[in-house]
Short mmCIF file of C-alpha atoms and ligand atoms in Angstrom, two decimals:
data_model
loop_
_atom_site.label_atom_id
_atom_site.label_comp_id
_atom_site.label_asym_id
_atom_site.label_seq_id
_atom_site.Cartn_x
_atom_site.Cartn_y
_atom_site.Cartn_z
CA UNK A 1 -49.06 10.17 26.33
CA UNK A 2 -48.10 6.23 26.08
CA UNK A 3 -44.69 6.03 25.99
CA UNK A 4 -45.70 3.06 23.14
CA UNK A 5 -47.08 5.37 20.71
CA UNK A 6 -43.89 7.09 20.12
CA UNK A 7 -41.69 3.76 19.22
CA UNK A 8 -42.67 4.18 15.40
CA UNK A 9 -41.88 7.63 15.74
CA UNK A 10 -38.62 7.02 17.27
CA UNK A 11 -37.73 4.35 14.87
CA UNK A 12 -38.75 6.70 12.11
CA UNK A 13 -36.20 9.51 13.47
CA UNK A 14 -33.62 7.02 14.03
CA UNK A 15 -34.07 5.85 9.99
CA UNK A 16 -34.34 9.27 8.51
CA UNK A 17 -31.15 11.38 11.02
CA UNK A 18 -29.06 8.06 10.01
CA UNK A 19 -30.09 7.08 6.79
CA UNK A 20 -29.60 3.79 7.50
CA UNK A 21 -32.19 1.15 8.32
CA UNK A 22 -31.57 -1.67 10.35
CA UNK A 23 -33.20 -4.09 8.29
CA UNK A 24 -31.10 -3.60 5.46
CA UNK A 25 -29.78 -7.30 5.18
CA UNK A 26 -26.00 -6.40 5.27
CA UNK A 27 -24.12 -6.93 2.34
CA UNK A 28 -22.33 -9.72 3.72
CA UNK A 29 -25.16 -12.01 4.32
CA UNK A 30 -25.95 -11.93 1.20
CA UNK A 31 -22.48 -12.26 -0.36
CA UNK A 32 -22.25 -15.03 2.02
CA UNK A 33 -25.48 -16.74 0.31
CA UNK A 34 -23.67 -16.93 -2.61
CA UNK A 35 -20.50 -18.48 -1.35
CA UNK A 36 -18.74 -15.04 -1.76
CA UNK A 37 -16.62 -12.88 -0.24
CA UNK A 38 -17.26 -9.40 0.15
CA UNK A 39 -14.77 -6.96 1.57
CA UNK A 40 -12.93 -3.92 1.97
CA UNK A 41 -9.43 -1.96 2.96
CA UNK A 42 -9.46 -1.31 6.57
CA UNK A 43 -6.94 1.17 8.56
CA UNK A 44 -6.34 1.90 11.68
CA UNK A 45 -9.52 3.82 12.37
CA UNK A 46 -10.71 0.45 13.45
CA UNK A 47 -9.37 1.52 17.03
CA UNK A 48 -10.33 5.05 16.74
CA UNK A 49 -13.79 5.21 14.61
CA UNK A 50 -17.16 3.38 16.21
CA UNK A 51 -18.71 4.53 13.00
CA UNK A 52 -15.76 3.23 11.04
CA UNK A 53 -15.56 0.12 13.13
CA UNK A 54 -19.25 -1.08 13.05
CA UNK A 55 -20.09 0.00 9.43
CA UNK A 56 -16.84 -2.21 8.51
CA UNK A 57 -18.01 -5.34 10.57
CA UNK A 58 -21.43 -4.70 9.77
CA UNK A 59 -21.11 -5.05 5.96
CA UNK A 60 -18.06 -7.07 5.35
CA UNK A 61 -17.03 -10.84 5.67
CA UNK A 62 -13.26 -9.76 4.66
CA UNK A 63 -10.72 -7.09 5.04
CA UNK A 64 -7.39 -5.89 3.89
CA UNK A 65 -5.06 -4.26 5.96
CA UNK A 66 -4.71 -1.91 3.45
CA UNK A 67 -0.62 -0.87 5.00
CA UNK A 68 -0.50 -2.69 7.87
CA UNK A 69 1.18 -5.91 6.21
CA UNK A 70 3.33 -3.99 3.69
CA UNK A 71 7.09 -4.56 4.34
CA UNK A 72 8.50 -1.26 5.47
CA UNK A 73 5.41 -1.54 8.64
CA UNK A 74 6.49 -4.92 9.38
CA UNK A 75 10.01 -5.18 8.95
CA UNK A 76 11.30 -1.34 9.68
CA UNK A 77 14.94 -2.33 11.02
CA UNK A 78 16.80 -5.25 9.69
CA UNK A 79 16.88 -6.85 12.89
CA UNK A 80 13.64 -5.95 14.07
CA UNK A 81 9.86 -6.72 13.34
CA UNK A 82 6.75 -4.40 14.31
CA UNK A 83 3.17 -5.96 14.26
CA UNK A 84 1.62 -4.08 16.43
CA UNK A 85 -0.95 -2.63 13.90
CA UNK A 86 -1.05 -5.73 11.78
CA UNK A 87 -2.09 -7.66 15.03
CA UNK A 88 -4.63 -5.43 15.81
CA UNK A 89 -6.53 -5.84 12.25
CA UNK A 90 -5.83 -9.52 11.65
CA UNK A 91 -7.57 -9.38 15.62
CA UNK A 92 -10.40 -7.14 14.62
CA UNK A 93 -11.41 -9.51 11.85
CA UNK A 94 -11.49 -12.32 13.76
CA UNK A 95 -13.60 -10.65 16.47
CA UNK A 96 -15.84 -10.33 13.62
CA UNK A 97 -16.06 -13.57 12.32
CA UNK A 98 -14.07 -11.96 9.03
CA UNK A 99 -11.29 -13.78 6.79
CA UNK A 100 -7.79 -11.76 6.17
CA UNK A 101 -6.35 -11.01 2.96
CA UNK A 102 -2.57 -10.71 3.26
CA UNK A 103 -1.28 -7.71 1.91
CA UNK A 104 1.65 -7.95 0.39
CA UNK A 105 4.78 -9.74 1.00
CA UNK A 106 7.11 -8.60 -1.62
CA UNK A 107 6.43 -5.13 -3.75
CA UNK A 108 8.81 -2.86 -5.68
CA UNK A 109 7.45 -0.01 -3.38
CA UNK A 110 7.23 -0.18 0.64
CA UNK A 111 10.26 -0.84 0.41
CA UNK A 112 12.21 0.36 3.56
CA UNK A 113 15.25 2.66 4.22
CA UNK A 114 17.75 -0.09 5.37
CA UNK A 115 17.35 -2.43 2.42
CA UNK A 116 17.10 1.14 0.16
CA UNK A 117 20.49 2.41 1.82
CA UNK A 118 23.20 -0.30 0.20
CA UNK A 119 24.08 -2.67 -1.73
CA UNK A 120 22.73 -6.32 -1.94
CA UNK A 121 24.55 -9.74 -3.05
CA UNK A 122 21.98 -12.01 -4.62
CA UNK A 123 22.84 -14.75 -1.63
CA UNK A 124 22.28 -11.97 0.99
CA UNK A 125 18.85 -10.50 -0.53
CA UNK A 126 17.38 -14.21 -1.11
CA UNK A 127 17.70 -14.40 2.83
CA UNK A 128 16.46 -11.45 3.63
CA UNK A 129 13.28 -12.17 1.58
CA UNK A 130 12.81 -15.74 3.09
CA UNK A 131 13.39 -14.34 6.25
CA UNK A 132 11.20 -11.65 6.29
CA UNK A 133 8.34 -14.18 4.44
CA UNK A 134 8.74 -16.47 7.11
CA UNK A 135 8.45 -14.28 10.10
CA UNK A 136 5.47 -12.25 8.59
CA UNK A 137 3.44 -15.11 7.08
CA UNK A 138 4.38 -17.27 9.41
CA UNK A 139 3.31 -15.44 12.22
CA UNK A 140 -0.06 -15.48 11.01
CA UNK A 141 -0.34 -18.99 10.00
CA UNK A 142 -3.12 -20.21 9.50
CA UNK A 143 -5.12 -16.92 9.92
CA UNK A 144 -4.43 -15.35 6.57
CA UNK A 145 -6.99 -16.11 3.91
CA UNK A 146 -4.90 -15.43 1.19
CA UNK A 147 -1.45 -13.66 0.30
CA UNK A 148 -0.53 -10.98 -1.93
CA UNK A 149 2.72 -12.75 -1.96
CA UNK A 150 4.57 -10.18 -4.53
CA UNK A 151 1.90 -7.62 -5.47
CA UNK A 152 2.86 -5.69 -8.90
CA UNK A 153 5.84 -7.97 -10.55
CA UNK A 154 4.56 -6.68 -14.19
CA UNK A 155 5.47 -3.85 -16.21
CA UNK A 156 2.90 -2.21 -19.04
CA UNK A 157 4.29 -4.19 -21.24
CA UNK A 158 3.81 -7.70 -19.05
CA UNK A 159 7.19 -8.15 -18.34
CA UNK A 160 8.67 -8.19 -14.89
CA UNK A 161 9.03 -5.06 -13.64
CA UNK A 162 12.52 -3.56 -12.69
CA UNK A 163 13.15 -3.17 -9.21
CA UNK A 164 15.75 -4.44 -6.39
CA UNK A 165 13.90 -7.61 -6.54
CA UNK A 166 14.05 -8.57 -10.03
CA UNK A 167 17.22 -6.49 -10.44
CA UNK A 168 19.49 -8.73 -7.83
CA UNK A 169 17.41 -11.89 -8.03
CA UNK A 170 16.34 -11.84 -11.65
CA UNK A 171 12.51 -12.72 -12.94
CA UNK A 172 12.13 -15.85 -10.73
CA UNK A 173 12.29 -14.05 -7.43
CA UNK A 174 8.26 -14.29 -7.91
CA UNK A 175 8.72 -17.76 -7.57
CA UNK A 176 11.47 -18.12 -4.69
CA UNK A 177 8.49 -16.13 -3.11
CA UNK A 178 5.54 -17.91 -3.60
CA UNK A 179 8.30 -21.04 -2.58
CA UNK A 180 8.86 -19.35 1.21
CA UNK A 181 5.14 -18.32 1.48
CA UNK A 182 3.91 -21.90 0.89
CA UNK A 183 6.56 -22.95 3.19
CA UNK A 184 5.46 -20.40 5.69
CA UNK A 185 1.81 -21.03 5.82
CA UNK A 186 0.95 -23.52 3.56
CA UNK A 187 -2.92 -22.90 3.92
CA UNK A 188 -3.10 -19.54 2.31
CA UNK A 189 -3.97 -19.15 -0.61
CA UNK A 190 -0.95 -17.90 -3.06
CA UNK A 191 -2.05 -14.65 -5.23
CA UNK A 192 -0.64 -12.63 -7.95
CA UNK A 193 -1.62 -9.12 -7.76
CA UNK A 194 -1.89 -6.59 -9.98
CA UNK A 195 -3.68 -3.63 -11.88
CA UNK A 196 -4.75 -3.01 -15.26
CA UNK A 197 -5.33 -6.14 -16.08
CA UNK A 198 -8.89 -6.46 -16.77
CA UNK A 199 -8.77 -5.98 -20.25
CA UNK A 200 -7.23 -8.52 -22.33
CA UNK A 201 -3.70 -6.49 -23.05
CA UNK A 202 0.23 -7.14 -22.99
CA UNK A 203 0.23 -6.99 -19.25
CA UNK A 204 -2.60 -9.17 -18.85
CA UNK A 205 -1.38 -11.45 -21.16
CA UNK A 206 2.06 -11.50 -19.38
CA UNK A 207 0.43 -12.15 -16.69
CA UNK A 208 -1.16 -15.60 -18.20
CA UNK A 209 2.34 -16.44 -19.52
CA UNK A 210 3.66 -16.10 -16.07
CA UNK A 211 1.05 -18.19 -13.99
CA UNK A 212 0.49 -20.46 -16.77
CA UNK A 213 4.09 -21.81 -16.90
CA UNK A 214 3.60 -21.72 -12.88
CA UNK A 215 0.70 -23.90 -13.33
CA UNK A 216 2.62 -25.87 -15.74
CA UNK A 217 6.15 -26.08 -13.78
CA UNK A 218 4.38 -26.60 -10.38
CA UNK A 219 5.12 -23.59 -9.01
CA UNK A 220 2.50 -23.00 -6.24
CA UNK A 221 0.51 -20.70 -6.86
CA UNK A 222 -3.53 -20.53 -6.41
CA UNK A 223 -4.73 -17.11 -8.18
CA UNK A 224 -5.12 -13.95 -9.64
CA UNK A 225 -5.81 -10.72 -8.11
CA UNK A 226 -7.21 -7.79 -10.27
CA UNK A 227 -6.68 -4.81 -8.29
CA UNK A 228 -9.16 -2.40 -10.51
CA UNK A 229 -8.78 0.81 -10.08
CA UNK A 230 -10.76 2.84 -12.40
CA UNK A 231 -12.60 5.54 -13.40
CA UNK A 232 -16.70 6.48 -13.35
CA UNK A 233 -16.84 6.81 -17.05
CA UNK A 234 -14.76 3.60 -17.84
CA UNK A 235 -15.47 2.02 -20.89
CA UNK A 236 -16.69 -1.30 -19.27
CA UNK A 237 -16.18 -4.44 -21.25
CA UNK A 238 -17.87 -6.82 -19.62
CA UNK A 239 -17.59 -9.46 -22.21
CA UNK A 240 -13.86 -8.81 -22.57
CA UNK A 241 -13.45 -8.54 -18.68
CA UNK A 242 -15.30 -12.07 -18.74
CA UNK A 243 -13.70 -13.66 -20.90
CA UNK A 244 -10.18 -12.49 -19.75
CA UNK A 245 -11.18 -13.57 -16.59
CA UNK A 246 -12.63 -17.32 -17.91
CA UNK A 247 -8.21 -17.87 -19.42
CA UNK A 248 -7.17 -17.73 -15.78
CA UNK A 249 -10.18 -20.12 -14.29
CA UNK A 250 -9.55 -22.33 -17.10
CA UNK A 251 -6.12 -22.84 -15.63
CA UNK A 252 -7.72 -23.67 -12.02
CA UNK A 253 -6.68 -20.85 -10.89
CA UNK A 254 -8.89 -18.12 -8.66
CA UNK A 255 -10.44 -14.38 -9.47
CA UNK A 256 -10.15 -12.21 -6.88
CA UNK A 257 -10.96 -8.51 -7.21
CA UNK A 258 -8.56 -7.18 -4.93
CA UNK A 259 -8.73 -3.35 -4.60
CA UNK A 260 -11.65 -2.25 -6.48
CA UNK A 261 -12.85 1.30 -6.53
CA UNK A 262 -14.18 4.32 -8.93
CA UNK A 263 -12.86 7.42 -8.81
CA UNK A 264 -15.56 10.53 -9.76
CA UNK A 265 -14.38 13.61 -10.92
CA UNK A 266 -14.79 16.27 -9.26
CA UNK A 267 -17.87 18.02 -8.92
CA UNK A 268 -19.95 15.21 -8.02
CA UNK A 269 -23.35 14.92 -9.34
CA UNK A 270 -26.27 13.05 -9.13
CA UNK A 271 -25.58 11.30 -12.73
CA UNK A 272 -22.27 10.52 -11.90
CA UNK A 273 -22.77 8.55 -9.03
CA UNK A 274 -25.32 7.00 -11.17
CA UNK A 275 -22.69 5.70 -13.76
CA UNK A 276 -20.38 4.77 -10.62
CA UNK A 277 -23.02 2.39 -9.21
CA UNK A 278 -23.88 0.95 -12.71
CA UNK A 279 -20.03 0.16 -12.77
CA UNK A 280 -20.24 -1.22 -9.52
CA UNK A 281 -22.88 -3.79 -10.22
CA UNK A 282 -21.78 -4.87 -13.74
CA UNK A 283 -18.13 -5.27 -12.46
CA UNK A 284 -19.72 -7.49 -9.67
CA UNK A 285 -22.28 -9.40 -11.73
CA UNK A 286 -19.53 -10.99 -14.28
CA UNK A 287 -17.05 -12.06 -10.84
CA UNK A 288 -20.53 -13.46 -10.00
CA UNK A 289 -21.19 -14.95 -13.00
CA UNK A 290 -17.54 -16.89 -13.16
CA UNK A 291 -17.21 -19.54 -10.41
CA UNK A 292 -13.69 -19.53 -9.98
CA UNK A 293 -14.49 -15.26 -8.68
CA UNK A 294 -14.72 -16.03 -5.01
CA UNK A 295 -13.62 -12.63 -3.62
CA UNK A 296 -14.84 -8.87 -3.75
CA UNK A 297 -12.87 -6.55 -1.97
CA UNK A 298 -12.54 -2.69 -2.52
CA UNK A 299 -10.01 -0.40 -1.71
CA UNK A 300 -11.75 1.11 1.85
CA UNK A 301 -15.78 1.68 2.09
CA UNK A 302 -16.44 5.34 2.93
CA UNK A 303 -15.34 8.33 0.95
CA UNK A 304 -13.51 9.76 4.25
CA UNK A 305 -10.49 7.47 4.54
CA UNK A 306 -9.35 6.95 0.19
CA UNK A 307 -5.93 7.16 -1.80
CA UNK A 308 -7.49 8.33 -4.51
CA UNK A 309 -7.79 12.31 -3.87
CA UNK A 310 -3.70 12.39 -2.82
CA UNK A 311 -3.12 10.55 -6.03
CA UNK A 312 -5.52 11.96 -8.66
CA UNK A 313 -6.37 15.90 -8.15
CA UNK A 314 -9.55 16.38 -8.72
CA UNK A 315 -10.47 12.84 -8.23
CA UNK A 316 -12.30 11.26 -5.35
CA UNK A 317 -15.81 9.36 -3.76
CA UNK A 318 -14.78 6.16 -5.27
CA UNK A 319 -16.18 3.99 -2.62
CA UNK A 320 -19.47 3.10 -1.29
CA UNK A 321 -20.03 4.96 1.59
CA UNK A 322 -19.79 8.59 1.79
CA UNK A 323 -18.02 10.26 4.33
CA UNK A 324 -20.89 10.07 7.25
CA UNK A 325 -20.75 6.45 6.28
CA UNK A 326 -24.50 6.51 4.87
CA UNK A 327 -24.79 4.31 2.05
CA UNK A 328 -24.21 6.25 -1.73
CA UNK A 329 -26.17 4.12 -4.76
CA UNK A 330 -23.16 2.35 -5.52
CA UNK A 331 -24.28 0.52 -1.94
CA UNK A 332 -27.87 -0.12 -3.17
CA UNK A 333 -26.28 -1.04 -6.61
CA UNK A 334 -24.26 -3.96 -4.91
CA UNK A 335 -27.23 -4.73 -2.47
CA UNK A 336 -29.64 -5.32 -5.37
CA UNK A 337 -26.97 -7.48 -7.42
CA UNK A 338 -26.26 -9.75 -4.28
CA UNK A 339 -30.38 -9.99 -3.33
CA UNK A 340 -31.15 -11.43 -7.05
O1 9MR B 401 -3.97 3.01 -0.33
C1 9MR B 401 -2.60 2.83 -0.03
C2 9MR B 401 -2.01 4.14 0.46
O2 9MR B 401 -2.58 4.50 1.71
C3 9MR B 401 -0.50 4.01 0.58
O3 9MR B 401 0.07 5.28 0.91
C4 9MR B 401 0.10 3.49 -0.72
C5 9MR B 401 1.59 3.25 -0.62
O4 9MR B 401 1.89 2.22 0.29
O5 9MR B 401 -0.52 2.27 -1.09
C6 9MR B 401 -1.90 2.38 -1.30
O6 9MR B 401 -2.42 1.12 -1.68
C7 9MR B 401 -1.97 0.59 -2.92
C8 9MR B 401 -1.85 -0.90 -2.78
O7 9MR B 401 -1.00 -1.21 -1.70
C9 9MR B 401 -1.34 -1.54 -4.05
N1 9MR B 401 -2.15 -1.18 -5.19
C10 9MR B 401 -2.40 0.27 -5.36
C11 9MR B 401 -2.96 0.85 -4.07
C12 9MR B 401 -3.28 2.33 -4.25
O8 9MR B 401 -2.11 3.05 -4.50
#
């Protein structure tokens, strides 16, 4: 038989035992068409995964290290810094022509046992958070798209959450940080992050207080991050997510969606992922539709490595992959909203 008259054949069985066809444009191209970012989470399955690895450098233009950065991984003794794994994603992006987000400087949680286990002067802690800010952020100056510089400041109520931050420093320790961050890498973009804050609500509205008077005072400070965690069935606003969205750009400020993803509950069917991949799109086609949304990034891309099933029993496939990293609809959703 002619070896020739197979190829189709092969290329068939290659499509149909992957599910995945090569000439799928990836979804960064055509993020990248429209002067966006697309992204996701990444762990360290980058060195252990090829599946993981490729699908990840296939599709996206950006990645978070989704714990890599946080402080207790980079800064585990007080006298000591660790970087190894942070190294080793910030690396893997740049092998893949991808940008870094930062993830996080400063957060109530992540926190790590030698700051937990005493007691902290205001003078002392003020050092030890522009120390720490300049030997992580400044270490990757330069590299680091953006920063996360203190990632979940606000309570429900948009007030500044307590915590040994605000406790010992008071409310402008958000702004002492975005200070050392600038001074540490002055090209990354400065972001406040935080969840449920897509509707227009006291914490959202706390949150436009706070950057506002930034804005104002000249604080630095160059965006806001929605993390956007929610739910299949969410009640989608899209006019209210707009419009909460358009406040922030008005102040010149940038949108980024930060950690989005959209927890099913279990069973799975057919209709929910469905209403997940509607959810998808529409969440996408308003960042799309406002300028000043330059980034898209969700909390990890296959249903294998998630959060969400140790945090919500019951909960799970949020992302757009499923476990044997084949595409789910939420995938095609994105694909079709980018192609347009
Ligand atoms: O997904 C992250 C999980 O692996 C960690 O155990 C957890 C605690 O560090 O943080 C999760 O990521 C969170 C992110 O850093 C901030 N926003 C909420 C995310 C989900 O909890």
């Amino acid at each position: 038989m002619n070896v020739l008259r197979i190829i189709p054949f092969l290329i068939f069985l290659s499509i149909a035992l992957t599910g995945y066809s090569a000439d799928e444009v990836p979804l960064r191209e055509l993020a990248a068409k429209r002067g966006m970012l697309i992204g996701a989470a990444a762990n360290m399955m980058i060195q252990r995964g090829t599946q993981y690895a490729e699908t990840l450098a296939r599709e996206m233009n950006i990645l978070t290290p989704e714990n890599e950065l946080k402080f207790h991984r980079t800064h585990p003794a007080e006298d000591r810094y660790d970087f190894q794994n942070a190294d080793a994603l910030v690396d893997f992006a740049e092998t893949n022509g991808m940008k870094v987000r930062g993830h996080t400087l400063i957060w109530h949680q992540s926190i790590p046992r030698w700051m937990r286990d005493r007691e902290w002067t205001r003078d002392e802690l003020l050092n030890v958070m522009r120390d720490h800010i300049q030997a992580v952020a400044g270490r990757y100056k330069g590299r680091i798209y953006a920063w996360d510089v203190v990632n979940e400041y606000f309570d429900n109520k948009g007030e500044p959450r307590k915590s040994l931050w605000s406790e010992t420093l008071g409310s402008a320790y958000m702004e002492y940080a975005h200070h050392f961050a600038l001074e540490a890498d002055p090209s990354a973009k400065l972001i406040v992050n935080e969840y449920d804050i897509e509707n227009i609500n006291a914490k959202s509205d706390g949150m436009y207080r706070r950057v506002k008077d930034y804005v104002d005072r000249g604080v630095p400070v160059d965006g806001v991050g929605f993390q956007m965690h929610v739910l299949y069935d969410w009640r989608f606003d899209a006019d209210e997510f707009a419009r909460n969205l358009q406040r922030f750009a008005d102040l010149g400020l940038e949108i980024h969606i930060t950690e989005l993803d959209v927890r099913i509950k279990q069973p799975v069917t057919p209709e929910k992922l469905k209403k997940q991949a509607d959810l998808y799109a529409a969440i996408l086609r308003t960042c799309l539709d406002q300028p000043a949304c330059k980034v898209f990034i969700m909390w990890g891309f296959t249903d294998r490595f998630s959060w969400i099933p140790f945090t919500f029993k019951g909960f799970g496939d949020g992302l757009i992959f499923d476990r044997d990293f084949q595409p789910k609809p939420a995938y095609e959703a994105i694909h079709e909203v980018l192609s347009r």
